[in-house]
XYZ file of N, CA and C in Angstrom:
816
model
N 75.959 319.272 49.792
C 77.103 318.555 49.225
C 76.645 317.664 48.075
N 77.365 317.732 46.972
C 76.980 316.970 45.796
C 77.216 315.484 46.010
N 76.291 314.687 45.476
C 76.420 313.232 45.567
C 77.486 312.755 44.580
N 78.293 311.786 45.011
C 79.361 311.258 44.160
C 79.037 309.845 43.706
N 79.321 309.574 42.436
C 79.140 308.246 41.875
C 80.496 307.755 41.375
N 80.884 306.577 41.799
C 82.148 305.996 41.374
C 81.925 305.136 40.145
N 82.750 305.356 39.128
C 82.636 304.622 37.879
C 83.850 303.723 37.684
N 83.597 302.451 37.377
C 84.663 301.531 36.977
C 84.492 301.288 35.470
N 85.525 301.579 34.726
C 85.488 301.347 33.271
C 86.429 300.202 32.926
N 85.875 299.120 32.384
C 86.653 297.926 32.092
C 86.643 297.662 30.588
N 87.822 297.386 30.034
C 87.927 297.115 28.601
C 89.077 296.141 28.340
N 88.962 295.392 27.234
C 90.088 294.556 26.820
C 90.931 295.268 25.774
N 90.635 296.592 25.574
C 91.465 297.440 24.726
C 91.742 298.730 25.511
N 91.654 299.877 24.855
C 91.972 301.143 25.520
C 90.842 301.662 26.400
N 89.592 301.313 26.046
C 88.462 301.799 26.821
C 87.946 303.150 26.392
N 88.321 303.580 25.190
C 87.892 304.892 24.709
C 86.392 304.992 24.485
N 85.745 303.895 24.126
C 84.300 303.918 23.853
C 83.521 304.287 25.106
N 83.846 303.669 26.244
C 83.125 303.962 27.491
C 83.367 305.401 27.936
N 84.564 305.928 27.667
C 84.874 307.287 28.087
C 84.056 308.316 27.295
N 83.817 308.022 26.024
C 82.991 308.931 25.204
C 81.562 308.950 25.702
N 81.033 307.749 26.019
C 79.676 307.679 26.548
C 79.593 308.382 27.887
N 80.555 308.138 28.760
C 80.530 308.734 30.080
C 80.586 310.262 30.023
N 81.374 310.785 29.113
C 81.452 312.241 28.961
C 80.093 312.825 28.591
N 79.387 312.127 27.697
C 78.068 312.601 27.286
C 77.071 312.526 28.433
N 77.149 311.461 29.224
C 76.238 311.295 30.361
C 76.534 312.314 31.451
N 77.803 312.506 31.770
C 78.190 313.448 32.826
C 77.681 314.863 32.546
N 77.659 315.221 31.266
C 77.196 316.567 30.907
C 75.733 316.777 31.257
N 74.983 315.681 31.374
C 73.553 315.775 31.682
C 73.268 315.827 33.187
N 74.310 315.666 33.992
C 74.136 315.652 35.451
C 75.110 316.625 36.118
N 74.916 317.898 35.916
C 75.856 318.895 36.471
C 75.863 318.938 37.995
N 74.845 318.391 38.649
C 74.764 318.434 40.110
C 75.358 317.198 40.770
N 75.892 316.277 39.945
C 76.525 315.071 40.479
C 78.035 315.110 40.237
N 78.763 314.405 41.092
C 80.210 314.262 40.931
C 80.489 312.837 40.470
N 81.167 312.714 39.334
C 81.514 311.399 38.805
C 83.005 311.146 39.056
N 83.298 310.124 39.843
C 84.681 309.730 40.079
C 85.061 308.717 38.984
N 85.771 309.241 37.982
C 86.096 308.420 36.810
C 87.560 308.017 36.787
N 88.141 307.857 37.946
C 89.578 307.548 38.009
C 89.884 306.058 37.967
N 88.838 305.235 38.036
C 89.053 303.773 38.024
C 88.887 303.243 36.598
N 89.989 303.192 35.890
C 89.959 302.725 34.494
C 90.854 301.493 34.361
N 90.323 300.469 33.744
C 91.033 299.184 33.657
C 91.093 298.721 32.191
N 92.099 299.196 31.450
C 92.254 298.772 30.052
C 92.998 297.447 29.938
N 92.884 296.828 28.776
C 93.632 295.617 28.416
C 93.406 294.460 29.407
N 92.187 294.299 29.859
C 91.847 293.175 30.732
C 91.526 291.965 29.855
N 92.329 290.915 29.994
C 92.115 289.723 29.162
C 92.153 288.410 29.937
N 92.170 288.525 31.262
C 92.167 287.319 32.097
C 90.982 287.360 33.052
N 90.343 286.216 33.221
C 89.169 286.146 34.086
C 89.518 286.502 35.524
N 90.677 286.087 35.994
C 91.075 286.377 37.374
C 91.211 287.888 37.613
N 91.803 288.585 36.636
C 91.922 290.043 36.739
C 90.546 290.682 36.803
N 89.666 290.214 35.943
C 88.319 290.771 35.858
C 87.562 290.597 37.173
N 87.630 289.404 37.727
C 86.900 289.136 38.963
C 87.447 289.969 40.137
N 88.749 290.172 40.181
C 89.339 291.011 41.230
C 88.810 292.443 41.135
N 88.712 292.950 39.910
C 88.217 294.312 39.689
C 86.752 294.419 40.113
N 85.970 293.420 39.764
C 84.550 293.441 40.113
C 84.330 293.342 41.620
N 85.192 292.576 42.298
C 85.116 292.516 43.765
C 85.354 293.883 44.374
N 86.348 294.601 43.834
C 86.640 295.956 44.324
C 85.487 296.905 44.018
N 84.834 296.693 42.876
C 83.707 297.552 42.502
C 82.571 297.421 43.504
N 82.367 296.205 44.026
C 81.346 295.996 45.046
C 81.670 296.809 46.286
N 82.930 296.759 46.717
C 83.361 297.494 47.905
C 83.154 299.002 47.743
N 83.368 299.504 46.521
C 83.237 300.942 46.269
C 81.827 301.346 45.842
N 80.918 300.342 45.823
C 79.548 300.612 45.379
C 79.541 301.347 44.039
N 80.365 300.825 43.130
C 80.591 301.511 41.846
C 79.584 301.076 40.775
N 79.483 301.932 39.768
C 78.803 301.568 38.512
C 79.882 301.096 37.546
N 79.694 299.899 37.019
C 80.703 299.319 36.119
C 80.249 299.467 34.678
N 81.114 300.061 33.868
C 80.857 300.173 32.425
C 81.845 299.268 31.712
N 81.331 298.377 30.892
C 82.193 297.402 30.222
C 82.131 297.543 28.709
N 83.313 297.476 28.081
C 83.387 297.372 26.617
C 84.193 296.130 26.234
N 84.024 295.066 26.999
C 84.692 293.802 26.704
C 84.090 293.177 25.451
N 84.937 292.823 24.496
C 84.436 292.170 23.281
C 84.577 290.650 23.359
N 85.393 290.180 24.269
C 85.529 288.744 24.459
C 84.246 288.212 25.109
N 83.563 287.301 24.438
C 82.243 286.838 24.896
C 82.322 286.132 26.248
N 83.402 285.381 26.493
C 83.528 284.672 27.775
C 83.705 285.661 28.924
N 84.599 286.641 28.742
C 84.801 287.627 29.791
C 83.542 288.452 30.032
N 82.867 288.823 28.944
C 81.643 289.610 29.082
C 80.576 288.825 29.828
N 80.435 287.537 29.511
C 79.437 286.698 30.194
C 79.798 286.529 31.669
N 81.077 286.392 31.955
C 81.528 286.268 33.353
C 81.175 287.523 34.149
N 81.418 288.681 33.547
C 81.127 289.941 34.225
C 79.624 290.122 34.443
N 78.832 289.765 33.449
C 77.383 289.892 33.573
C 76.848 289.000 34.693
N 77.301 287.752 34.709
C 76.809 286.812 35.718
C 77.241 287.222 37.111
N 78.489 287.622 37.251
C 78.982 288.084 38.561
C 78.158 289.268 39.035
N 77.899 290.208 38.149
C 77.150 291.416 38.529
C 75.712 291.077 38.904
N 75.114 290.128 38.205
C 73.734 289.725 38.507
C 73.658 289.091 39.899
N 74.568 288.176 40.157
C 74.561 287.466 41.445
C 74.841 288.417 42.604
N 75.716 289.385 42.385
C 76.151 290.274 43.467
C 75.456 291.630 43.461
N 74.428 291.751 42.606
C 73.634 292.994 42.533
C 74.515 294.220 42.294
N 75.465 294.039 41.401
C 76.382 295.120 41.042
C 75.821 295.877 39.843
N 75.842 297.199 39.925
C 75.358 298.022 38.798
C 76.311 297.860 37.623
N 75.851 297.239 36.567
C 76.754 296.844 35.469
C 76.116 297.196 34.134
N 76.882 297.881 33.283
C 76.409 298.248 31.955
C 77.358 297.696 30.905
N 76.857 296.807 30.072
C 77.643 296.213 28.986
C 77.314 296.971 27.696
N 78.285 297.712 27.171
C 78.031 298.547 25.994
C 78.117 297.785 24.671
N 78.757 296.627 24.680
C 79.045 295.952 23.416
C 78.115 294.774 23.122
N 78.013 293.833 24.075
C 77.372 292.562 23.763
C 75.876 292.620 23.464
N 75.082 293.495 24.097
C 73.683 293.591 23.673
C 73.529 293.937 22.190
N 74.409 294.825 21.708
C 74.396 295.183 20.288
C 74.840 293.994 19.436
N 75.856 293.266 19.921
C 76.303 292.069 19.206
C 75.156 291.072 19.041
N 74.345 290.913 20.109
C 73.239 289.966 20.065
C 72.188 290.377 19.040
N 71.944 291.680 18.936
C 70.980 292.174 17.946
C 71.466 291.871 16.524
N 72.761 292.135 16.275
C 73.332 291.859 14.963
C 73.273 290.365 14.664
N 73.570 289.553 15.658
C 73.525 288.101 15.469
C 72.098 287.638 15.141
N 71.126 288.196 15.863
C 69.727 287.815 15.643
C 69.261 288.177 14.246
N 69.718 289.307 13.747
C 69.268 289.755 12.433
C 70.024 289.120 11.285
N 71.310 288.820 11.499
C 72.148 288.351 10.380
C 72.742 286.967 10.583
N 72.743 286.486 11.829
C 73.390 285.211 12.101
C 74.904 285.313 12.151
N 75.422 286.531 12.118
C 76.866 286.748 12.077
C 77.431 287.017 13.471
N 78.517 286.351 13.782
C 79.179 286.546 15.063
C 80.269 287.611 14.941
N 80.507 288.387 16.012
C 81.626 289.357 15.977
C 82.962 288.615 16.002
N 84.000 289.259 15.504
C 85.315 288.602 15.461
C 85.976 288.557 16.827
N 85.472 289.367 17.768
C 85.960 289.386 19.152
C 87.457 289.667 19.246
N 87.909 290.645 18.463
C 89.309 291.070 18.504
C 89.382 292.444 19.145
N 89.964 292.553 20.339
C 90.056 293.855 21.012
C 90.932 294.839 20.225
N 90.576 296.119 20.299
C 91.448 297.168 19.770
C 91.374 297.386 18.272
N 90.402 296.762 17.577
C 90.329 296.920 16.120
C 90.080 298.364 15.748
N 89.156 299.014 16.453
C 88.845 300.417 16.156
C 90.065 301.298 16.344
N 90.820 301.026 17.423
C 92.031 301.830 17.668
C 93.038 301.647 16.542
N 93.166 300.410 16.050
C 94.120 300.186 14.959
C 93.667 300.901 13.686
N 92.365 300.929 13.448
C 91.860 301.636 12.275
C 92.125 303.124 12.413
N 91.929 303.656 13.620
C 92.202 305.075 13.845
C 93.680 305.376 13.630
N 94.530 304.490 14.107
C 95.962 304.660 13.939
C 96.330 304.653 12.459
N 95.728 303.732 11.710
C 95.996 303.668 10.276
C 95.565 304.948 9.587
N 94.407 305.492 9.991
C 93.903 306.723 9.399
C 94.855 307.891 9.664
N 95.266 308.030 10.919
C 96.135 309.158 11.254
C 97.528 309.002 10.650
N 97.985 307.765 10.507
C 99.252 307.539 9.820
C 99.161 307.978 8.363
N 98.014 307.717 7.759
C 97.811 308.112 6.366
C 97.806 309.633 6.227
N 97.104 310.308 7.133
C 97.072 311.773 7.108
C 98.478 312.329 7.283
N 99.239 311.736 8.204
C 100.613 312.175 8.447
C 101.474 311.976 7.208
N 101.264 310.854 6.501
C 102.042 310.578 5.297
C 101.717 311.569 4.187
N 100.447 311.952 4.076
C 100.051 312.940 3.057
C 100.683 314.298 3.358
N 100.654 314.684 4.616
C 101.288 315.947 5.021
C 102.780 315.907 4.729
N 103.388 314.747 4.949
C 104.816 314.575 4.667
C 105.086 314.760 3.184
N 104.253 314.138 2.335
C 104.446 314.225 0.890
C 104.337 315.656 0.383
N 103.402 316.405 0.948
C 103.233 317.803 0.553
C 104.436 318.638 1.012
N 104.883 318.381 2.236
C 105.994 319.145 2.799
C 107.286 318.937 2.028
N 107.505 317.705 1.563
C 108.774 317.381 0.909
C 108.598 317.133 -0.597
N 107.579 317.745 -1.170
C 107.345 317.639 -2.611
C 108.339 318.507 -3.378
N 108.750 318.023 -4.535
C 109.540 318.831 -5.458
C 110.864 319.300 -4.879
N 111.444 318.501 -3.971
C 112.743 318.833 -3.409
C 112.753 320.047 -2.513
N 111.593 320.391 -1.913
C 111.509 321.602 -1.091
C 112.500 321.590 0.057
N 112.622 320.446 0.720
C 113.551 320.337 1.841
C 114.247 318.982 1.761
N 115.428 318.932 1.174
C 116.118 317.658 0.958
C 116.370 316.857 2.227
N 116.387 317.510 3.398
C 116.598 316.762 4.639
C 115.499 315.724 4.873
N 114.345 315.974 4.266
C 113.244 315.035 4.379
C 113.528 313.687 3.737
N 114.523 313.642 2.828
C 114.873 312.377 2.180
C 115.275 311.311 3.200
N 115.908 311.757 4.268
C 116.420 310.816 5.274
C 115.296 310.183 6.091
N 114.137 310.818 6.133
C 112.991 310.291 6.886
C 112.017 309.533 5.985
N 112.299 309.492 4.690
C 111.340 308.967 3.719
C 111.382 307.446 3.599
N 110.214 306.867 3.387
C 110.141 305.462 3.008
C 110.585 305.297 1.566
N 110.310 306.336 0.771
C 110.669 306.332 -0.658
C 111.106 307.715 -1.090
N 112.121 307.765 -1.927
C 112.535 309.024 -2.560
C 112.410 308.832 -4.073
N 111.523 309.612 -4.681
C 111.256 309.476 -6.109
C 112.032 310.550 -6.867
N 112.794 310.103 -7.881
C 113.600 310.993 -8.700
C 113.109 310.955 -10.141
N 113.206 312.096 -10.823
C 112.826 312.123 -12.230
C 112.805 313.540 -12.766
N 112.874 313.656 -14.099
C 112.793 314.968 -14.730
C 111.362 315.488 -14.623
N 111.153 316.712 -14.991
C 109.839 317.347 -14.891
C 108.793 316.597 -15.703
N 107.588 316.473 -15.121
C 106.391 315.865 -15.718
C 106.491 314.343 -15.873
N 107.242 313.701 -15.012
C 107.250 312.232 -15.006
C 106.342 311.682 -13.904
N 105.418 312.532 -13.429
C 104.383 312.117 -12.458
C 104.917 311.880 -11.049
N 105.968 312.586 -10.679
C 106.527 312.405 -9.335
C 105.531 312.787 -8.238
N 104.919 313.965 -8.377
C 104.023 314.448 -7.333
C 102.751 313.599 -7.217
N 102.015 313.350 -8.304
C 100.809 312.517 -8.142
C 101.111 311.125 -7.611
N 102.246 310.572 -7.995
C 102.642 309.266 -7.488
C 102.948 309.334 -5.990
N 103.605 310.411 -5.585
C 103.920 310.595 -4.160
C 102.647 310.683 -3.328
N 101.678 311.446 -3.798
C 100.426 311.606 -3.065
C 99.643 310.302 -3.041
N 99.651 309.579 -4.149
C 98.937 308.293 -4.207
C 99.530 307.313 -3.186
N 100.840 307.232 -3.138
C 101.511 306.340 -2.194
C 101.320 306.811 -0.748
N 101.259 308.125 -0.566
C 101.008 308.665 0.767
C 99.640 308.236 1.268
N 98.668 308.140 0.369
C 97.340 307.658 0.735
C 97.359 306.203 1.169
N 98.433 305.516 0.863
C 98.601 304.145 1.308
C 99.466 304.071 2.569
N 99.860 305.244 3.081
C 100.595 305.310 4.335
C 102.103 305.422 4.209
N 102.635 305.543 2.964
C 104.078 305.663 2.790
C 104.511 307.134 2.898
N 105.627 307.347 3.560
C 106.218 308.682 3.595
C 107.105 308.840 2.373
N 106.680 309.715 1.464
C 107.354 309.842 0.171
C 107.798 311.284 -0.065
N 109.031 311.429 -0.516
C 109.531 312.727 -0.974
C 109.966 312.564 -2.416
N 110.107 313.660 -3.120
C 110.559 313.550 -4.512
C 111.450 314.724 -4.891
N 112.252 314.494 -5.908
C 113.225 315.505 -6.332
C 113.239 315.599 -7.863
N 113.012 316.799 -8.404
C 113.129 316.980 -9.852
C 114.596 317.002 -10.259
N 114.926 316.288 -11.314
C 116.308 316.240 -11.797
C 116.486 317.249 -12.928
N 117.330 318.228 -12.676
C 117.613 319.292 -13.634
C 119.113 319.351 -13.848
N 119.587 319.121 -15.058
C 121.039 319.047 -15.294
C 121.807 320.258 -14.774
N 121.187 321.434 -14.849
C 121.889 322.652 -14.429
C 121.903 322.865 -12.917
N 121.134 322.060 -12.188
C 121.019 322.242 -10.738
C 121.743 321.109 -10.016
N 122.727 321.420 -9.168
C 123.471 320.365 -8.455
C 122.543 319.529 -7.568
N 122.858 318.272 -7.447
C 122.087 317.396 -6.581
C 122.388 317.719 -5.115
N 121.384 317.656 -4.237
C 121.650 317.911 -2.811
C 122.573 316.840 -2.236
N 123.517 317.243 -1.430
C 124.505 316.315 -0.881
C 123.866 315.230 0.006
N 122.737 315.569 0.611
C 122.103 314.617 1.526
C 121.650 313.355 0.791
N 121.531 313.447 -0.527
C 121.113 312.282 -1.315
C 122.104 311.122 -1.152
N 123.358 311.441 -0.874
C 124.377 310.406 -0.675
C 124.121 309.567 0.566
N 123.329 310.085 1.511
C 123.071 309.383 2.765
C 121.788 308.556 2.730
N 121.032 308.665 1.659
C 119.744 307.961 1.564
C 119.964 306.497 1.221
N 119.174 305.623 1.825
C 119.195 304.205 1.503
C 118.847 304.016 0.029
N 119.797 303.547 -0.753
C 119.619 303.472 -2.203
C 118.531 302.493 -2.615
N 118.232 301.541 -1.768
C 117.185 300.582 -2.088
C 115.813 301.243 -2.109
N 115.716 302.413 -1.502
C 114.431 303.099 -1.433
C 114.343 304.287 -2.390
N 115.273 304.341 -3.335
C 115.226 305.360 -4.374
C 114.522 304.802 -5.607
N 113.588 305.571 -6.123
C 112.847 305.195 -7.319
C 113.120 306.214 -8.405
N 113.568 305.741 -9.584
C 113.807 306.622 -10.713
C 112.725 306.467 -11.764
N 112.155 307.562 -12.210
C 111.091 307.538 -13.210
C 111.600 308.052 -14.557
N 111.322 307.297 -15.604
C 111.652 307.727 -16.961
C 110.390 307.658 -17.808
N 110.475 308.292 -18.988
C 109.322 308.332 -19.885
C 109.816 308.480 -21.311
N 109.033 308.002 -22.261
C 109.384 308.179 -23.675
C 109.492 309.670 -23.989
N 110.573 310.090 -24.649
C 110.789 311.525 -24.899
C 109.639 312.200 -25.652
N 109.105 311.523 -26.665
C 108.013 312.128 -27.433
C 106.764 312.337 -26.578
N 106.462 311.338 -25.755
C 105.298 311.486 -24.885
C 105.537 312.578 -23.859
N 106.764 312.650 -23.341
C 107.090 313.667 -22.350
C 106.965 315.061 -22.953
N 107.394 315.192 -24.199
C 107.266 316.486 -24.887
C 105.801 316.873 -25.023
N 104.951 315.903 -25.332
C 103.522 316.169 -25.481
C 102.899 316.559 -24.144
N 103.270 315.846 -23.072
C 102.749 316.160 -21.730
C 103.141 317.567 -21.322
N 104.389 317.927 -21.585
C 104.855 319.264 -21.230
C 104.159 320.337 -22.062
N 103.938 320.028 -23.320
C 103.249 320.964 -24.203
C 101.824 321.223 -23.721
N 101.159 320.126 -23.319
C 99.794 320.263 -22.791
C 99.786 321.076 -21.505
N 100.825 320.903 -20.722
C 100.918 321.655 -19.476
C 101.049 323.152 -19.745
N 101.873 323.500 -20.722
C 102.029 324.903 -21.066
C 100.740 325.488 -21.627
N 100.031 324.682 -22.425
C 98.733 325.127 -22.946
C 97.766 325.436 -21.816
N 97.753 324.567 -20.811
C 96.852 324.750 -19.679
C 97.181 326.024 -18.913
N 98.461 326.380 -18.922
C 98.890 327.597 -18.215
C 98.800 328.837 -19.095
N 98.453 328.650 -20.374
C 98.350 329.783 -21.294
C 99.700 330.345 -21.684
N 100.737 329.498 -21.699
C 102.096 329.953 -22.006
C 102.494 329.573 -23.425
N 103.489 330.269 -23.953
C 103.961 330.014 -25.314
C 104.664 328.671 -25.419
N 104.654 328.084 -26.619
C 105.321 326.807 -26.851
C 106.808 326.982 -27.147
N 107.236 328.187 -27.428
C 108.631 328.437 -27.808
C 109.503 328.424 -26.563
N 109.858 327.239 -26.103
C 110.669 327.103 -24.889
C 111.458 325.804 -24.926
N 112.593 325.823 -24.243
C 113.412 324.604 -24.176
C 112.721 323.501 -23.385
N 111.683 323.875 -22.611
C 110.950 322.927 -21.788
C 110.320 321.821 -22.638
N 109.940 322.175 -23.860
C 109.293 321.176 -24.735
C 110.189 320.782 -25.913
N 111.406 321.293 -25.960
C 112.326 320.957 -27.043
C 112.773 319.492 -26.915
N 112.580 318.720 -27.959
C 112.817 317.279 -27.896
C 114.285 316.949 -27.622
N 115.185 317.730 -28.181
C 116.615 317.479 -27.945
C 116.962 317.754 -26.484
N 116.390 318.818 -25.952
C 116.606 319.154 -24.545
C 116.064 318.053 -23.641
N 114.930 317.500 -24.019
C 114.306 316.423 -23.226
C 115.189 315.176 -23.248
N 115.766 314.864 -24.408
C 116.687 313.726 -24.497
C 117.881 313.937 -23.551
N 118.391 315.155 -23.525
C 119.528 315.461 -22.646
C 119.147 315.279 -21.168
N 117.935 315.753 -20.820
C 117.465 315.627 -19.441
C 117.324 314.157 -19.037
N 116.760 313.366 -19.948
C 116.552 311.949 -19.640
C 117.882 311.202 -19.527
N 118.825 311.568 -20.397
C 120.154 310.950 -20.307
C 120.803 311.284 -18.973
N 120.657 312.533 -18.570
C 121.196 312.961 -17.273
C 120.542 312.173 -16.137
N 119.215 312.034 -16.211
C 118.509 311.335 -15.127
C 118.964 309.881 -15.032
N 119.224 309.253 -16.171
C 119.670 307.850 -16.156
C 121.041 307.719 -15.498
N 121.884 308.722 -15.693
C 123.198 308.708 -15.038
C 123.048 308.848 -13.529
N 122.098 309.677 -13.100
C 121.817 309.833 -11.672
C 121.306 308.524 -11.088
N 120.378 307.879 -11.818
C 119.829 306.603 -11.333
C 120.935 305.557 -11.190
N 121.830 305.556 -12.165
C 122.938 304.591 -12.131
C 123.865 304.875 -10.952
N 124.120 306.150 -10.715
C 125.011 306.534 -9.616
C 124.465 306.070 -8.273
N 123.141 306.243 -8.079
C 122.534 305.900 -6.793
C 121.857 304.533 -6.788
N 122.011 303.817 -7.893
C 121.438 302.472 -8.004
C 119.938 302.463 -7.719
N 119.255 303.466 -8.252
C 117.815 303.591 -8.041
C 117.067 302.520 -8.822
N 115.917 302.141 -8.306
C 115.034 301.207 -9.016
C 114.281 302.002 -10.059
N 114.518 301.711 -11.349
C 113.989 302.534 -12.449
C 112.688 301.955 -12.988
N 111.710 302.853 -13.196
C 110.410 302.451 -13.755
C 110.105 303.360 -14.937
N 109.728 302.753 -16.050
C 109.339 303.508 -17.240
C 107.845 303.826 -17.140
N 107.527 305.111 -17.049
C 106.141 305.546 -16.833
C 105.338 305.675 -18.136
N 105.969 305.454 -19.268
C 105.359 305.803 -20.558
C 103.942 305.273 -20.712
N 103.744 303.991 -20.478
C 102.424 303.380 -20.704
C 101.791 302.901 -19.403
N 102.178 303.500 -18.319
C 101.660 303.042 -17.027
C 100.864 304.138 -16.327
N 99.812 303.708 -15.637
C 99.043 304.631 -14.820
C 99.757 304.812 -13.478
N 99.292 305.789 -12.717
C 99.822 305.999 -11.374
C 99.615 304.747 -10.529
N 98.433 304.155 -10.649
C 98.113 302.963 -9.855
C 99.047 301.797 -10.192
N 99.318 301.604 -11.487
C 100.213 300.525 -11.899
C 101.625 300.750 -11.370
N 102.084 301.973 -11.463
C 103.422 302.302 -10.998
C 103.544 302.099 -9.489
N 102.516 302.529 -8.769
C 102.520 302.354 -7.318
C 102.567 300.867 -6.962
N 101.850 300.053 -7.715
C 101.849 298.606 -7.472
C 103.252 298.029 -7.670
N 103.940 298.484 -8.716
C 105.318 298.027 -8.980
C 106.235 298.417 -7.823
N 106.052 299.630 -7.335
C 106.878 300.108 -6.228
C 106.628 299.284 -4.963
N 105.361 299.002 -4.690
C 105.041 298.201 -3.504
C 105.625 296.794 -3.606
N 105.597 296.218 -4.803
C 106.209 294.903 -5.000
C 107.711 294.982 -4.770
N 108.302 296.086 -5.202
C 109.728 296.292 -4.975
C 110.034 296.349 -3.482
N 109.203 297.065 -2.728
C 109.407 297.171 -1.289
C 109.239 295.811 -0.610
N 108.258 295.043 -1.071
C 108.061 293.700 -0.513
C 109.277 292.805 -0.750
N 109.867 292.948 -1.934
C 111.043 292.131 -2.245
C 112.207 292.513 -1.354
N 112.300 293.800 -1.003
C 113.355 294.244 -0.092
C 113.145 293.655 1.305
N 111.878 293.629 1.728
C 111.570 293.140 3.067
C 111.831 291.644 3.202
N 111.722 290.913 2.099
C 111.911 289.467 2.150
C 113.373 289.051 2.097
N 114.240 290.025 1.796
C 115.672 289.708 1.687
C 116.343 289.757 3.058
C-alpha cells in the first residue's frame, strides 16, 4: 500500500505558487500519494492561521506557505518550530535574501502576481476583440466596445484600435463610405464612446497614394481623387455630428498622441 502524505497549502492570495511547486514535486514521487485537498486561500487573520495549523498537527501534515504578510509568516514559522510541524515557507526566505543584498523590503501585498496575470489576459482578450471587430466586420461588436472609432479610409482606425487594445480597451472601428449605409446598431451605441477621426485632405490623398504604390496599383482611381476625398470627409463630419462623436484631427498627430487624447476623453467621462 502506498504511503500517503497530507499537504496543507496556506496563502493570503490564491495559492497558485504552492500548487505549481507541489505539482513538480509530486511528479518525482510516483510511489507516494499526496493528499492535496487541504487548500486555504485568502488567509489574513492570525486566528484563522493558528486554527489551520492546529488542524495540520492533528493530520500530521506538511504545511506549504506562500504568505507574504511578514507578521503572519513569522507566526506560522514560530508555531511550527514550537510544535515540530513540517513547515515550508516559499516566500520569506527569498525576501530575506533580497533584503540582505539590496536593503529593500517587499511591499507585502497579496495577489499582486494574480492581478498582473489578469491584466495580461485582459490585454490579450482586448487585442483579439480589436481584430475580430476591425473594419466593421461585425457591427454587433459595437455594443460590447469600450470605444467605437469612425472615419474614412486611411485615417489610422486600425492601428489606433490595436494600440488601444494593447492598453486593455475593447475597440471596434467602422470605415465611413458615403455609398454604404450605416449599420442600424450604431444607433444603440453610447455616443460618449464614439470617436471620429478626420485628416487634412491633401495629406490623406498622399497617404492613400502611398498605399496604392505599396500594393503596386495604378494611381488612376477615385480613391486618391482630392474632390472625392473632400466629399468623404464632409460625409464623415455629418456622421460625427449625428452621433455626437468626439472628433480628433489626425493630420499632425501620432497614434500615441491620439490614444492619449482618447484616454483623457474617457477620464473626463468617468469624472462626470
